[in-house]
Short mmCIF file of C-alpha atoms in Angstrom, two decimals:
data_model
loop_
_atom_site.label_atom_id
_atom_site.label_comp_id
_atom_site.label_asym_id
_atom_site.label_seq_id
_atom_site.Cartn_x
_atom_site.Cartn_y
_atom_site.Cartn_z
CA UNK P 546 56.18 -22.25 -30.49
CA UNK P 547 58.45 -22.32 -33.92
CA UNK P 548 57.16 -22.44 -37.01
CA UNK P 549 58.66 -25.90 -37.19
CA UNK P 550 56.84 -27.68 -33.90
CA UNK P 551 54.93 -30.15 -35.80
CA UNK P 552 58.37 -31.83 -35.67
CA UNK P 553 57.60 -32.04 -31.77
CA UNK P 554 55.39 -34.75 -31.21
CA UNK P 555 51.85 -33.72 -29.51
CA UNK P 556 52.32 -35.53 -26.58
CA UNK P 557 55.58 -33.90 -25.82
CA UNK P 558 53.61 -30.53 -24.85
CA UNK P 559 51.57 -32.03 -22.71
CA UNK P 560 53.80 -34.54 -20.57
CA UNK P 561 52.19 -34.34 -17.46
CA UNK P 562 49.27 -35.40 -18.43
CA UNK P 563 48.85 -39.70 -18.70
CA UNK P 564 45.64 -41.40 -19.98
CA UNK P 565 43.72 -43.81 -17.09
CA UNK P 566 42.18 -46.42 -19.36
CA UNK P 567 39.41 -48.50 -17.94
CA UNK P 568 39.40 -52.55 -18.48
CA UNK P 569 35.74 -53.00 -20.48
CA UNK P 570 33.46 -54.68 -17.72
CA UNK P 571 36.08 -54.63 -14.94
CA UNK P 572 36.91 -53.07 -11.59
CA UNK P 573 40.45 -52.96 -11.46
CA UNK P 574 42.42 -49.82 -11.04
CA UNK P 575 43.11 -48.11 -14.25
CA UNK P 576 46.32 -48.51 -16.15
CA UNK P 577 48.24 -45.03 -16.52
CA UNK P 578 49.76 -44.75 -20.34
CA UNK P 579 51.86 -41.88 -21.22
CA UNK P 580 50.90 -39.79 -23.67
CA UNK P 581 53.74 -40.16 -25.77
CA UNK P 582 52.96 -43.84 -25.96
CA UNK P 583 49.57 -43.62 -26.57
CA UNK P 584 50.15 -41.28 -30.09
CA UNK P 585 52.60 -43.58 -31.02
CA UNK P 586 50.04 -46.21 -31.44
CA UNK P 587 47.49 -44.20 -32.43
CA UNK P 588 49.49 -42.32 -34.85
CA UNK P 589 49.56 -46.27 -36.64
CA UNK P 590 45.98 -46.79 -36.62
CA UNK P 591 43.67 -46.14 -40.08
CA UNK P 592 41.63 -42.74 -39.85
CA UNK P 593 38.53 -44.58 -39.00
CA UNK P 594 40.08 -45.64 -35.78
CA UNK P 595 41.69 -42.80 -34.96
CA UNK P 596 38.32 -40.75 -35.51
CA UNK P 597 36.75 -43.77 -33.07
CA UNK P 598 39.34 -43.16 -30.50
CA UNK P 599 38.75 -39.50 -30.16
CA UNK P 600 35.66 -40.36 -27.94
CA UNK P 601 37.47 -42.44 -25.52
CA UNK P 602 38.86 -39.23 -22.99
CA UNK P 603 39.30 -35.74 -23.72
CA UNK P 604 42.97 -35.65 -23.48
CA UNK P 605 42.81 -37.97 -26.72
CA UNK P 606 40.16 -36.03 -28.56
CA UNK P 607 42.24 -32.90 -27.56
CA UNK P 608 45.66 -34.73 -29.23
CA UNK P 609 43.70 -36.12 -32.41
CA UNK P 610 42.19 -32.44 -32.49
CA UNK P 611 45.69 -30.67 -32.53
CA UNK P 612 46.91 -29.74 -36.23
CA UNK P 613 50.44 -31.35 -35.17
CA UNK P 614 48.94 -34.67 -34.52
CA UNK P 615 47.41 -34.20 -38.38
CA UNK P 616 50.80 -33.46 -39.48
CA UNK P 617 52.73 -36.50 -38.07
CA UNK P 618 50.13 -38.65 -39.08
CA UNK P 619 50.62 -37.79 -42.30
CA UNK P 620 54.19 -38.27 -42.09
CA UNK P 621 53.56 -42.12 -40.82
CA UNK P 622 50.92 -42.35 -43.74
CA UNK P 623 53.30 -41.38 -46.52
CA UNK P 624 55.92 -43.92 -44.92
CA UNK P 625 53.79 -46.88 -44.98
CA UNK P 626 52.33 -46.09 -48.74
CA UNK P 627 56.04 -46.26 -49.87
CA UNK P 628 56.04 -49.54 -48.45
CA UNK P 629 52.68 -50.92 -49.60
CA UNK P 630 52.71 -53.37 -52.69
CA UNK P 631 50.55 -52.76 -54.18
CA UNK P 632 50.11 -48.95 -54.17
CA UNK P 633 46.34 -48.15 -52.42
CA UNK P 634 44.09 -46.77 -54.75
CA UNK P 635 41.05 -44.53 -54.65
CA UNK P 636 38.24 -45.40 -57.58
CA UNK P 637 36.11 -42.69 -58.18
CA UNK P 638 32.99 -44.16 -60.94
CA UNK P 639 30.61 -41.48 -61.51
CA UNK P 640 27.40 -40.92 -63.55
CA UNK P 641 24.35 -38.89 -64.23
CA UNK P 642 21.45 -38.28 -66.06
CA UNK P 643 18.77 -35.38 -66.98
CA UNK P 644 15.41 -35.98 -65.12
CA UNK P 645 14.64 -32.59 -66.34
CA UNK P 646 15.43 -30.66 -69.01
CA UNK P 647 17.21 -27.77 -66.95
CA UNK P 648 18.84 -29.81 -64.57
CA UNK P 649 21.78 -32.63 -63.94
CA UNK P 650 21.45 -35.30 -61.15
CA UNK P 651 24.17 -37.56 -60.43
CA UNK P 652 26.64 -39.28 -58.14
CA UNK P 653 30.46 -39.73 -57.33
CA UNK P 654 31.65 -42.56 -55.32
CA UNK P 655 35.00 -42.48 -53.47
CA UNK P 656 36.03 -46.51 -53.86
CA UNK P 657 39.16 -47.69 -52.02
CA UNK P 658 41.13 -50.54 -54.11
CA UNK P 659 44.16 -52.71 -52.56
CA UNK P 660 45.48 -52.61 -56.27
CA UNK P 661 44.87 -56.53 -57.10
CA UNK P 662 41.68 -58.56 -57.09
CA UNK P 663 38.53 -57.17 -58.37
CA UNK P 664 36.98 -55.82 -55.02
CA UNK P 665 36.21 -51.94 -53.52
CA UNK P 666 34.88 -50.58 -50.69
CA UNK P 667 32.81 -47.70 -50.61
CA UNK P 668 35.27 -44.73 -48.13
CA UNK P 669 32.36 -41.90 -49.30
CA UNK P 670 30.00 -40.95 -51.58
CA UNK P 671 28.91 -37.53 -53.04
CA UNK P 672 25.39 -36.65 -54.45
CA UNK P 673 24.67 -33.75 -56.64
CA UNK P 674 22.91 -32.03 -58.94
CA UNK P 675 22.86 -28.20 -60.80
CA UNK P 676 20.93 -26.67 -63.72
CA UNK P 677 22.32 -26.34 -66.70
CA UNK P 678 21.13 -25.80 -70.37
CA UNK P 679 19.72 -28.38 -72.80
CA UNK P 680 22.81 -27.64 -74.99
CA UNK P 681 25.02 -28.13 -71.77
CA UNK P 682 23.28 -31.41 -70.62
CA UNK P 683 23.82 -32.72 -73.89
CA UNK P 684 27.63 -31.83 -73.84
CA UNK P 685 27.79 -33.99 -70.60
CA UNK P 686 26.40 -36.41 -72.37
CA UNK P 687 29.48 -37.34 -74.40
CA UNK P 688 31.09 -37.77 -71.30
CA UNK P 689 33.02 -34.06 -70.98
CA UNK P 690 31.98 -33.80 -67.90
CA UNK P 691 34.25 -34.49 -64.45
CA UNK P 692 37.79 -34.44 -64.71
CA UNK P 693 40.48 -36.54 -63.78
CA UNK P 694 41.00 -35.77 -59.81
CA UNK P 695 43.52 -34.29 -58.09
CA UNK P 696 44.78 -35.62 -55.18
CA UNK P 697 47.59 -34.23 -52.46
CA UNK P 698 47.89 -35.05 -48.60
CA UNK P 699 45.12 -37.02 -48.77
CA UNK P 700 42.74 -34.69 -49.97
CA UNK P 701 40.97 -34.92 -53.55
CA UNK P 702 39.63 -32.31 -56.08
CA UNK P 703 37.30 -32.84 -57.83
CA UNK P 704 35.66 -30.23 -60.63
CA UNK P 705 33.81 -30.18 -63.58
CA UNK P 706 34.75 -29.27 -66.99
CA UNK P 707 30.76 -28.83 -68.11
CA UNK P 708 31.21 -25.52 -70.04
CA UNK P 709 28.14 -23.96 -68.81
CA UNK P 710 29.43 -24.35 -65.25
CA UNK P 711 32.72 -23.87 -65.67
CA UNK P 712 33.68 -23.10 -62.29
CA UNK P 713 30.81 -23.73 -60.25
CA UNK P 714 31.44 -27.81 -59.61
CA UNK P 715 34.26 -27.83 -57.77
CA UNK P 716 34.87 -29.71 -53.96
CA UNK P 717 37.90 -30.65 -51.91
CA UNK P 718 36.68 -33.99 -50.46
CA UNK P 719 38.43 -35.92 -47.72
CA UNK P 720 37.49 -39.73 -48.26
CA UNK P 721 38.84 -40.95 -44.43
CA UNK P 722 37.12 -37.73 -42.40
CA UNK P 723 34.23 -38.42 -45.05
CA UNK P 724 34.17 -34.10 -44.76
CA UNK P 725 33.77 -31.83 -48.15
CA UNK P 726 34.34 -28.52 -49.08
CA UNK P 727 32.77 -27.07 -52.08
CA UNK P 728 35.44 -23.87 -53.61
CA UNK P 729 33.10 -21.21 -54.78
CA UNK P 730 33.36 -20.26 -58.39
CA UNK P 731 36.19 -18.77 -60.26
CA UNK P 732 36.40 -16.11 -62.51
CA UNK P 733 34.74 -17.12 -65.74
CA UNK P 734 36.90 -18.63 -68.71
CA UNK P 735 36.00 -16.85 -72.40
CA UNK P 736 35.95 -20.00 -73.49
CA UNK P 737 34.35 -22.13 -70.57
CA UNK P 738 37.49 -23.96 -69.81
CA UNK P 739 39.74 -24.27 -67.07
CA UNK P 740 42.71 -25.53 -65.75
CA UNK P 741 43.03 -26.56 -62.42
CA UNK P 742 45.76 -27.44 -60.07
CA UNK P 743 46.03 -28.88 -56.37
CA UNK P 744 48.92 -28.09 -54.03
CA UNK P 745 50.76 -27.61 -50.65
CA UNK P 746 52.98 -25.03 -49.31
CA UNK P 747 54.71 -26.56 -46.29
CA UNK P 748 57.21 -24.24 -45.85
CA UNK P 749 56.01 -22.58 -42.47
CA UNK P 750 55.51 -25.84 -40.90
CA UNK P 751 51.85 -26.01 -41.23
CA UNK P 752 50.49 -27.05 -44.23
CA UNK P 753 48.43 -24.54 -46.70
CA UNK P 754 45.92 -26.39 -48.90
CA UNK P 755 45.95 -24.14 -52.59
CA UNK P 756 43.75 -24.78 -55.38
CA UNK P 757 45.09 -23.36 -58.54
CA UNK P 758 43.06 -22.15 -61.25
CA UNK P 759 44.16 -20.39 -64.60
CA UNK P 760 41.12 -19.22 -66.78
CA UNK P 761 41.58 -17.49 -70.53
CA UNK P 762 40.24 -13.65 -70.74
CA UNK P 763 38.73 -12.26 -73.75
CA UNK P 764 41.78 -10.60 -75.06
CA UNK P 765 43.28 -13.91 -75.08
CA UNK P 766 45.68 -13.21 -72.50
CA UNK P 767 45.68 -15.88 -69.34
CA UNK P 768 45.16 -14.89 -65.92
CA UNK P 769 45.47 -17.27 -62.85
CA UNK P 770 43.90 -17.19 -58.97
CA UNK P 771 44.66 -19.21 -56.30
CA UNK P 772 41.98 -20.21 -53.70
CA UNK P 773 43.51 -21.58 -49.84
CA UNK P 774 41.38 -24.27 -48.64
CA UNK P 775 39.34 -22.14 -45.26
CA UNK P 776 39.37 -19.09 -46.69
CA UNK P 777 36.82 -16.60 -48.36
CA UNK P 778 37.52 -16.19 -51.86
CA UNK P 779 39.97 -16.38 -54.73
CA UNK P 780 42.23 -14.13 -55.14
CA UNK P 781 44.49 -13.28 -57.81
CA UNK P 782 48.08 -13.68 -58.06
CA UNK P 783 50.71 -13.53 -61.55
CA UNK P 784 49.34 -14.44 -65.24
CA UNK P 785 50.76 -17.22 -66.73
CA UNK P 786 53.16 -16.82 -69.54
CA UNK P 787 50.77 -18.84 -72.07
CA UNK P 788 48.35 -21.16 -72.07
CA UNK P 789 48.03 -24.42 -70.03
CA UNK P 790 46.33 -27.77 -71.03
CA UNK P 791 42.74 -27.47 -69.89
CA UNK P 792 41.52 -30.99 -68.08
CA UNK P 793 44.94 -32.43 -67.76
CA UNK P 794 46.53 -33.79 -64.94
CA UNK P 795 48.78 -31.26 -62.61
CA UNK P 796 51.05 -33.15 -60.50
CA UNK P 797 51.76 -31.12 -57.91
CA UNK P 798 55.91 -32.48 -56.13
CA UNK P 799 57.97 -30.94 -53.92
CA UNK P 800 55.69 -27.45 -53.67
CA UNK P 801 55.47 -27.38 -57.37
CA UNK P 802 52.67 -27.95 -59.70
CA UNK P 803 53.38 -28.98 -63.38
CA UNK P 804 51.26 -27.98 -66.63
CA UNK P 805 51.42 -29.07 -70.32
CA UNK P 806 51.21 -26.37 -72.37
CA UNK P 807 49.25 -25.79 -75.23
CA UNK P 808 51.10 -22.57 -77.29
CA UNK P 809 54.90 -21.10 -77.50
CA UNK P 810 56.66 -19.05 -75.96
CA UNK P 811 57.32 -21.93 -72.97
CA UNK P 812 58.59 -25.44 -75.05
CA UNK P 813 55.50 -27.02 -73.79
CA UNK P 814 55.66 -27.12 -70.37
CA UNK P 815 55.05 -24.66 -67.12
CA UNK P 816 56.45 -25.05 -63.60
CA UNK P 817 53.87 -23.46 -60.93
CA UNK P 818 55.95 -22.48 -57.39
CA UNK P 819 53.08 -23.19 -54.66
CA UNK P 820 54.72 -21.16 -52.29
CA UNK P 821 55.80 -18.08 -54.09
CA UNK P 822 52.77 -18.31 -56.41
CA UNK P 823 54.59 -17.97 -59.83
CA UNK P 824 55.19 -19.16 -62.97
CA UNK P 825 58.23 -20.51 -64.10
CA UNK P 826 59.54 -21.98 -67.60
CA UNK P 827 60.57 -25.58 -67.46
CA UNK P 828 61.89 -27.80 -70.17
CA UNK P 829 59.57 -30.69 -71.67
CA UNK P 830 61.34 -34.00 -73.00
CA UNK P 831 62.63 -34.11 -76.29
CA UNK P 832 60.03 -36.50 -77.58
CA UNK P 833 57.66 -32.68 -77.16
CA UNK P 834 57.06 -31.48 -80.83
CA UNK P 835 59.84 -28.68 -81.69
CA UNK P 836 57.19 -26.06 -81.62
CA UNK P 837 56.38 -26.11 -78.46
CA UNK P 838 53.16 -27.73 -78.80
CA UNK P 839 52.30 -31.25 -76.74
CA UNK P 840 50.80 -34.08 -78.16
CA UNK P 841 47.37 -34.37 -77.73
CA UNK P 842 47.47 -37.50 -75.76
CA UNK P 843 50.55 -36.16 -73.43
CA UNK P 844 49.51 -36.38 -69.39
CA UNK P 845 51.40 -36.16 -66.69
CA UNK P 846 51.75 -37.67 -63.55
CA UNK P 847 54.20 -38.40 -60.09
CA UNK P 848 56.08 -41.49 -59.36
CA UNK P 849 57.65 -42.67 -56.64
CA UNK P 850 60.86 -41.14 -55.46
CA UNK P 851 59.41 -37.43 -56.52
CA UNK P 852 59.65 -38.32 -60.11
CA UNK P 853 57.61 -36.45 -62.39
CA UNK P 854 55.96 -38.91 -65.92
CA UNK P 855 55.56 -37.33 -68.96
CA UNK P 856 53.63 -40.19 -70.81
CA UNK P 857 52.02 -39.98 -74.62
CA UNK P 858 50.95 -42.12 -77.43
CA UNK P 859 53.63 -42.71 -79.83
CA UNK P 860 51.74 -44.17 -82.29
CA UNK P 861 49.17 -47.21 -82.51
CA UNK P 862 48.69 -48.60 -79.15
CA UNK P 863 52.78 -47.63 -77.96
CA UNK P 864 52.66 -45.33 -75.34
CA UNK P 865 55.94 -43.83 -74.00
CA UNK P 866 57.29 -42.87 -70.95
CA UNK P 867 59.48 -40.02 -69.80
CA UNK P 868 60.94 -38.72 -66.31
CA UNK P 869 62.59 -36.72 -64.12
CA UNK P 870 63.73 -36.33 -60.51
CA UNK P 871 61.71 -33.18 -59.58
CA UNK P 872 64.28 -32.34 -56.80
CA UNK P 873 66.89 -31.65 -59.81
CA UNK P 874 64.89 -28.62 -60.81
CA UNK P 875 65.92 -26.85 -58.23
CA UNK P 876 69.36 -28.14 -58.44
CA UNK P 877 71.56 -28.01 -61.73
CA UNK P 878 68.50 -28.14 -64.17
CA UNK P 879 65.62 -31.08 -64.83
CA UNK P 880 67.26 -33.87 -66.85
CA UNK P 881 64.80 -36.03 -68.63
CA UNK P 882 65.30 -39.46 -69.16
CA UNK P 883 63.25 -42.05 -71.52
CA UNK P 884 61.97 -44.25 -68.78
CA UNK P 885 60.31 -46.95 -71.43
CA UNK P 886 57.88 -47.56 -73.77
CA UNK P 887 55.01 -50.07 -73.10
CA UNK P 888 52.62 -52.30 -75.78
CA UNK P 889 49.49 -52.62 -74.96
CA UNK P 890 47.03 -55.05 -75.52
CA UNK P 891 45.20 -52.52 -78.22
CA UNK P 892 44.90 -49.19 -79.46
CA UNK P 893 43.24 -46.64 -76.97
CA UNK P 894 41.75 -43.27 -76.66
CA UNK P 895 42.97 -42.40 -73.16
CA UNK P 896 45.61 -43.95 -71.85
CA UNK P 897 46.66 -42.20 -67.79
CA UNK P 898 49.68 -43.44 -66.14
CA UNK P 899 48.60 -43.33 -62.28
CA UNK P 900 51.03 -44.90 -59.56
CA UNK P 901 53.78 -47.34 -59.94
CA UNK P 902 54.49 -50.18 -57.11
CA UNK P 903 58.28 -50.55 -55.20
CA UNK P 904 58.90 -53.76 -58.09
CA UNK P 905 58.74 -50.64 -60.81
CA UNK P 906 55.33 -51.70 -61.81
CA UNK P 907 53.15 -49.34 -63.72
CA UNK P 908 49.84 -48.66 -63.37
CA UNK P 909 47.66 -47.52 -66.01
CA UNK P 910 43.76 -46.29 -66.46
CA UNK P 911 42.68 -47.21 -70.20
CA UNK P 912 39.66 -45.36 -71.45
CA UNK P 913 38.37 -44.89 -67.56
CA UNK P 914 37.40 -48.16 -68.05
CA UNK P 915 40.59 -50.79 -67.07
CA UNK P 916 43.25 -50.80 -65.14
CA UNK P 917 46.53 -52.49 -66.11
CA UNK P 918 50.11 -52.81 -64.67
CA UNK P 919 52.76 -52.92 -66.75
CA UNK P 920 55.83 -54.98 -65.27
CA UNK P 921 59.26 -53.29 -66.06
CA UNK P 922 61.45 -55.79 -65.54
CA UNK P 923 59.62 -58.66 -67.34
CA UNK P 924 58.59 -55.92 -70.15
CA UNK P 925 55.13 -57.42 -70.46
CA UNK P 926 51.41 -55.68 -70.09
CA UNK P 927 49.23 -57.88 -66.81
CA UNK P 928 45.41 -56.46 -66.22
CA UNK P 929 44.57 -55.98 -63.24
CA UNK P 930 40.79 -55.31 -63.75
CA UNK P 931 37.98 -54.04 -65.87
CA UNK P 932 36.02 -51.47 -63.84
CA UNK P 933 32.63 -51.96 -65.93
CA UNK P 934 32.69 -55.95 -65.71
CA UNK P 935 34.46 -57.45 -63.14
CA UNK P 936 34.43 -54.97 -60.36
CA UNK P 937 32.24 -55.59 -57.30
CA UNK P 938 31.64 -52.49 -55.52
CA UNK P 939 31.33 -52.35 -51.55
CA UNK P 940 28.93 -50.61 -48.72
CA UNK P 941 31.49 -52.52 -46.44
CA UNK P 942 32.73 -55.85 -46.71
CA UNK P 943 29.32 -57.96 -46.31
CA UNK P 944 26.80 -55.45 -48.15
CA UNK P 945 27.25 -55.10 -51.76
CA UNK P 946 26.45 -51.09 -53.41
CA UNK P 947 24.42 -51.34 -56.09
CA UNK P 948 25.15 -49.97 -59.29
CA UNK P 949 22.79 -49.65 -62.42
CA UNK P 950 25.67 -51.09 -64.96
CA UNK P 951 22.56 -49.77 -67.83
CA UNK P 952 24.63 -46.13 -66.72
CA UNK P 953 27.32 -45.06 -68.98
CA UNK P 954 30.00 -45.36 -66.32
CA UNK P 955 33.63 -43.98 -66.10
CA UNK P 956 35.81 -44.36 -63.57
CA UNK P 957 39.27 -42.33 -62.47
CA UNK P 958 41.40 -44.02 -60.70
CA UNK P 959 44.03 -42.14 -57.89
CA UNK P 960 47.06 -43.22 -55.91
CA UNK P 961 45.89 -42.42 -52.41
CA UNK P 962 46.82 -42.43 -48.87
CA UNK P 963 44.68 -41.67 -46.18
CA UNK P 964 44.76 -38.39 -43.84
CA UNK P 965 43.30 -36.72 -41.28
CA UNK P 966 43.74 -33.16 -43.20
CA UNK P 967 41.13 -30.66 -43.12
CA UNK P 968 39.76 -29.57 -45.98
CA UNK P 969 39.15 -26.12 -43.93
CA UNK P 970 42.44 -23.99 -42.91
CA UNK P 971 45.31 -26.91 -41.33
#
């Protein structure tokens, strides 16, 4: 086969076989469906059907099985999510708490939300716990602990920026497959930081699942390691050219993640090539400081159409939006354009920019706590909901999951489209 069969449907290689499906309760002769026709279909189903259907004859568990069949599906996933209004979303509320002193206990939901009403239902859930030091515990405390995740193919990172365990909380989680990966630890940050990033190279047809971590040494200088989802270990690839934004968001578009950068030489941005595995400058918008130093509220995120968002605080509670088309980087040069600025309802602390809907709506997280949308046309701010008080969260549609709202909760909220990627080697 070519390193470019996924483009050949799975039924394809095995035309001579046909399905006999058997009427439930009947004795009729069975219907003969080709193959083809069958993956069509199924290729249209949600993952939870697909994953149902898998025990119906082996020649479908064998074409659900194949890493091609993963590979279209995703294809037909990403289709219909451009089409969806509004975006699906994936709410992640976590919290924990110290039943001893040398320990951490907590949970992390995986919520999906339709984008409108004030509804979620619960796709997978993820206990844990590790021990840490009183100092540490109380660090988490103030809320420093998970960051905002990462999320690519329909797979989500999720890792911990707990100082004491700098690298040791980390997990690729699919919500759909409900399967998890834990990524062993790193090498350790002099300062207990890191900055992670989440990517795919999909160059040889098959797609390669990289985790991308760049960690400060005690000389100062700042090494970087990439981790492929199914295999061993880290292993270590070119430094970076300065240091990146620990915690921030790292789009990762078109095979290339993107970092803020917190020192010169680089005008305050970084360009990481998944595929090759290096660094390479890349120009911020001109509304980044001269000195090549972000602001301090400055994230960035993807929108649709492969656009990368710069997005900060300009002052009060203004926040501003920048983009670019990330294919132009590889064409005559990024141009950045000031996409708009948005008023909103009052001054906040964190303020993340997370999908935006085919109208040109905005979506926004505000202090893990709210989502809003923010209509461009009509230039005014709508919410959507408050996560703390008017969200109901779901087992399934009829059984309600409790949660203790005495918790300090927070809540990231993803774009998301469901897979059927493995979170092992695809």
């Amino acid at each position: 086969m070519g390193d470019h069969d996924d483009d050949v449907p799975v039924a394809k290689r095995r035309r001579r076989l046909c399905v006999q499906v058997q009427p439930a309760g009947a004795g009729a002769a069975a219907a003969g469906i080709p193959e083809d026709i069958v993956e069509e279909i199924i290729l249209r189903l949600p993952v939870k059907s697909v994953l149902r259907f898998r025990s119906v004859c082996k020649s479908w568990r064998a074409m659900v099985a194949d890493p091609c069949f993963a590979r279209l599906q995703l294809r037909h996933s990403t289709a219909a999510e451009r089409r969806r209004h509004p975006p699906s979303m994936l709410v992640l509320p976590w919290w924990g708490w110290r039943p001893q002193r040398q320990q951490m206990q907590g949970t992390i939901g995986f919520f999906r939300y339709p984008g409108h009403g004030a509804a979620a239902e619960l796709a997978h859930v993820r206990a844990w716990w590790s021990p840490t030091s009183h100092a540490a515990a109380a660090d988490w405390d103030d809320g420093a602990d998970w960051e905002l995740p990462l999320q690519c193919n329909g797979l989500v990172l999720v890792f911990s920026m707990e100082k004491s365990l700098s690298s040791s909380l980390m997990f690729v989680c699919n919500p759909a497959t409900k399967k998890l990966a834990v990524v062993p630890p790193g090498t350790p940050d002099a300062h207990g930081n890191q900055s992670v990033g989440f990517g795919a190279d999909e160059s040889t047809g098959k797609i390669d699942m990289k985790v991308v971590r760049c960690f400060a040494r005690s000389d100062e200088s700042v090494g970087c390691e990439v981790f492929s989802l199914g295999s061993p270990a880290w292993r270590p690839v070119a430094d970076s050219p300065c240091p990146v934004r620990a915690g921030a968001a790292s789009p990762c578009i078109l095979g290339a993640i993107y970092w803020i950068t917190t020192a010169a030489p680089t005008p305050g941005m970084l360009r990481f090539d998944v595929r090759r595995e290096v660094f390479d400058d890349f120009p911020s918008p001109p509304c980044v400081h001269h000195d090549g130093t972000s602001p301090a509220t400055a994230t960035l995120t993807e929108l649709s159409g492969n656009k990368l968002c710069y997005a900060h605080v300009v002052a009060g509670h203004t926040v501003e939006l920048w983009t670019m088309a990330a294919a132009s980087a590889a064409d005559d040069g990024p141009r950045w354009s000031r996409h708009c600025a948005v008023e909103l309802w009052r001054p906040t602390q964190l303020v993340v920019p997370f999908a935006d809907d085919r109208h040109g709506g905005i979506f926004f997280n505000l202090d893990l706590a709210v989502i809003d949308r923010y209509d461009t046309q009509r230039q005014v701010v709508e919410r959507v909901v408050d996560m703390n008080k008017e969200m109901t969260y779901f087992h399934s549609r009829d059984k309600q999951y409790y949660i203790n709202r005495g918790f300090r909760w927070m809540h990231h909220v993803i774009q998301y489209r469901e897979s059927l990627v493995s979170v092992k080697a695809n």
